[in-house]
Structure formats: structure tokens, C-alpha cells
DNA sequence: CTCGTAATAT
DNA sequence: CATATTACGA
């Protein structure tokens, strides 16, 4: 009765590779080429930590998440014209929203298909590279393993780990913990290769959150917050809207089928701002949309 | 060739 | 400290 487990898979085919169709879901990442080509910070009068201006007419009609990059490297100034090639992308800042999309994609894909390339494509985040995802995926897996090993859930705010001696609290716990991890999709199907699809039509809750840059000033602050617009550095950039070409889709199950068009309501809800141990994480999310 | 992982660099 | 990058096996 089931040998074909590609039912769910089929659905996405419809909404997947059509650039036109998936465009509305495209996120905003800035490509370095554009970034530098456009706004080369030549701050004769630096305007750091000011308000964001320049709210361009974004063509996105939906609140998308944007990934922010950290400003790295500044034009040496002077003389030099560099070849527009060989540009390296700025460091991607994994914001909870972006991570959520990541988790969502993984959850929807199933462990089996949750490989960097697929995730990246499903996320449809413009500018995101396979390496970006792969790197983060690595960490994500480690995070899950860590909790599994200790029989503990990771949502809600239950943190309990106290191993004597070793540091069992490495880091991004707050980032990962901020994301509503679906069931622990760990464990690949051993014996049963069927996975479930948590298609939970989350209640369309319209939340209005105003997220400012909250810097919980903790004594002994480390460089932990500075990624939010680099306000710690006095240097920021604006998420530019850019249209990138879509990668070619490799061969995949291209079976025709029909079915009920599932209305996938994406919910980009994130709370974060979870005060953990006096350490505040924040979720800054811009697009300048309100 | 892509993924998975560990080590390593920034 | 968080990411990126690299190396190597599968």
C-alpha cells in the first residue's frame, strides 16, 4: 500500500521550481556584487547607528525575512579598483527568522531529503549558498544530538544540562532554542522510511512586534550582540533587494500528478527575546516594514 | 559529485 | 563567539 512515498514530495513540485511562482517567497539577501556596486560606503561623514532610512519601494508584498550580512572589509580607498570578480560574500548572520526557515525546510523535507542543497532550494533565500546551509546544518545536528543524548526537550525554555566538568552549553543554544523545533525529527527511518509532514496550518496570527535593538547590557559583555546591524561597530548596510537567477534544478522526481493545491501558509513567527539566564537574545527584523 | 564530519581559520 | 573554509572519507 505504500511503496511510493513521494506523495508529499509531489506537492512541492508544483510550487517549487517555477521561479515566477516561488519568487513571492524569495527572501532578500544581498549579493556582494550589488552591495558594493551600489553602496560603497565612502563615509566622509560616517552615519553610524542612525536610523535606517532609505526605505525603498520594496516589491515584496509579504513580510519576508531577510538575512543580514555583516559588513566586512571596507574599501581601502585610495586607489584601487578591484576587479569586480573574486568577491567574497560577507558573513551571513543567522537570524532566528532565517533559522526558522531553515528548520521549517528541514522539517518539511524530512531527514532524508534534508540535505544542504535541497534545503537551500526550498528556503529560496536569495543569496544563500549551499555552504552557508551546510555549515549551519552541521551545527544544528550537533545541537539536536546533544539534547537527545540527555533526554530533554528543547522548546519552551527547559534547559537542563549540568554535566560536571565539560561545557555542555556551547553556544548557539539560544539561537537554536529559539526555534520551534518540530518533533525531533531525528532518527532516520530505520525500517520505516516514511516520514510525517507537519503541515500545521498555524493559526494565522497577526502579531505585531516591534523589535528594536535590544541590548541587554550585561556586565561582562562579550561580542555577542554585535551582529545586529553592527551597531557595536558603527557600521551597517541595508538589505538590498536583488533578483537573482535561479539555479537549475537537477533532475528530480518529475512525475505528473494532480492533487489538491495545498494552501501553504507560511508563518514566520518568532518570538525569541527569550531571556535566558540573564542573557537576552533578540530578534531584529527589518525590512523596514511595519 | 554531493554529503558528513572534523579541524581550522577568520 | 559565530561562520567560513578546507580536507577527506563515503
Short mmCIF file of N, CA, C and O in Angstrom, two decimals, chain A residues 46-56 210 212-213 229 231 234-239 284 286 288:
data_model
loop_
_atom_site.label_atom_id
_atom_site.label_comp_id
_atom_site.label_asym_id
_atom_site.label_seq_id
_atom_site.Cartn_x
_atom_site.Cartn_y
_atom_site.Cartn_z
N UNK A 46 30.62 59.64 8.40
CA UNK A 46 30.03 58.37 8.81
C UNK A 46 28.70 58.60 9.49
O UNK A 46 28.55 59.51 10.26
N UNK A 47 27.81 57.79 9.19
CA UNK A 47 26.50 57.95 9.78
C UNK A 47 26.08 56.66 10.45
O UNK A 47 25.14 56.03 10.07
N UNK A 48 26.81 56.34 11.39
CA UNK A 48 26.59 55.05 12.03
C UNK A 48 25.45 55.12 13.02
O UNK A 48 25.08 56.15 13.46
N UNK A 49 24.98 54.05 13.36
CA UNK A 49 23.89 53.90 14.29
C UNK A 49 22.85 54.96 14.15
O UNK A 49 22.34 55.44 15.13
N UNK A 50 22.55 55.27 13.01
CA UNK A 50 21.47 56.20 12.82
C UNK A 50 20.25 55.38 12.51
O UNK A 50 20.30 54.18 12.49
N UNK A 51 19.21 56.04 12.22
CA UNK A 51 18.05 55.23 11.87
C UNK A 51 18.18 54.77 10.47
O UNK A 51 18.86 55.36 9.68
N UNK A 52 17.48 53.78 10.18
CA UNK A 52 17.55 53.34 8.81
C UNK A 52 16.64 54.22 7.99
O UNK A 52 15.54 54.47 8.33
N UNK A 53 17.13 54.59 6.94
CA UNK A 53 16.38 55.43 6.06
C UNK A 53 16.25 54.67 4.81
O UNK A 53 16.33 53.50 4.81
N UNK A 54 16.13 55.32 3.79
CA UNK A 54 16.24 54.65 2.54
C UNK A 54 15.31 53.49 2.47
O UNK A 54 15.70 52.42 2.20
N UNK A 55 14.12 53.67 2.77
CA UNK A 55 13.20 52.56 2.64
C UNK A 55 12.69 52.55 1.23
O UNK A 55 11.79 53.26 0.89
N UNK A 56 13.31 51.79 0.49
CA UNK A 56 12.98 51.77 -0.94
C UNK A 56 11.66 51.09 -1.17
O UNK A 56 11.12 50.45 -0.32
N UNK A 210 7.26 44.85 17.74
CA UNK A 210 8.24 45.85 17.38
C UNK A 210 9.56 45.43 17.97
O UNK A 210 9.75 45.40 19.16
N UNK A 212 13.12 46.19 18.49
CA UNK A 212 14.19 47.17 18.41
C UNK A 212 15.45 46.46 18.73
O UNK A 212 15.45 45.27 18.99
N UNK A 213 16.44 47.16 18.69
CA UNK A 213 17.69 46.54 19.03
C UNK A 213 17.83 46.54 20.53
O UNK A 213 18.06 47.57 21.14
N UNK A 229 23.11 44.49 12.98
CA UNK A 229 23.30 45.76 12.34
C UNK A 229 24.64 46.35 12.72
O UNK A 229 24.90 47.50 12.47
N UNK A 231 25.77 47.36 15.25
CA UNK A 231 25.67 48.62 15.97
C UNK A 231 26.81 48.75 16.95
O UNK A 231 27.06 49.80 17.48
N UNK A 234 29.39 50.34 14.51
CA UNK A 234 29.11 51.58 13.85
C UNK A 234 29.23 51.41 12.35
O UNK A 234 29.91 52.12 11.66
N UNK A 235 28.55 50.44 11.92
CA UNK A 235 28.68 50.16 10.51
C UNK A 235 27.56 49.26 10.11
O UNK A 235 27.39 48.21 10.65
N UNK A 236 26.81 49.72 9.23
CA UNK A 236 25.73 48.82 8.82
C UNK A 236 25.44 48.97 7.34
O UNK A 236 25.87 49.90 6.70
N UNK A 237 24.69 48.09 6.89
CA UNK A 237 24.32 48.18 5.48
C UNK A 237 22.84 47.92 5.35
O UNK A 237 22.20 47.48 6.27
N UNK A 238 22.34 48.17 4.24
CA UNK A 238 20.91 47.94 4.06
C UNK A 238 20.70 46.75 3.17
O UNK A 238 21.39 46.54 2.21
N UNK A 239 19.73 46.07 3.54
CA UNK A 239 19.35 44.90 2.76
C UNK A 239 18.82 45.34 1.41
O UNK A 239 17.75 45.88 1.33
N UNK A 284 16.09 40.81 15.61
CA UNK A 284 15.91 42.07 14.91
C UNK A 284 15.38 41.76 13.54
O UNK A 284 15.94 40.97 12.85
N UNK A 286 13.96 43.57 10.17
CA UNK A 286 13.91 44.78 9.43
C UNK A 286 13.09 44.69 8.19
O UNK A 286 12.08 44.47 8.13
N UNK A 288 12.14 47.07 7.29
CA UNK A 288 11.55 48.38 7.46
C UNK A 288 10.07 48.32 7.28
O UNK A 288 9.39 49.29 7.05
#
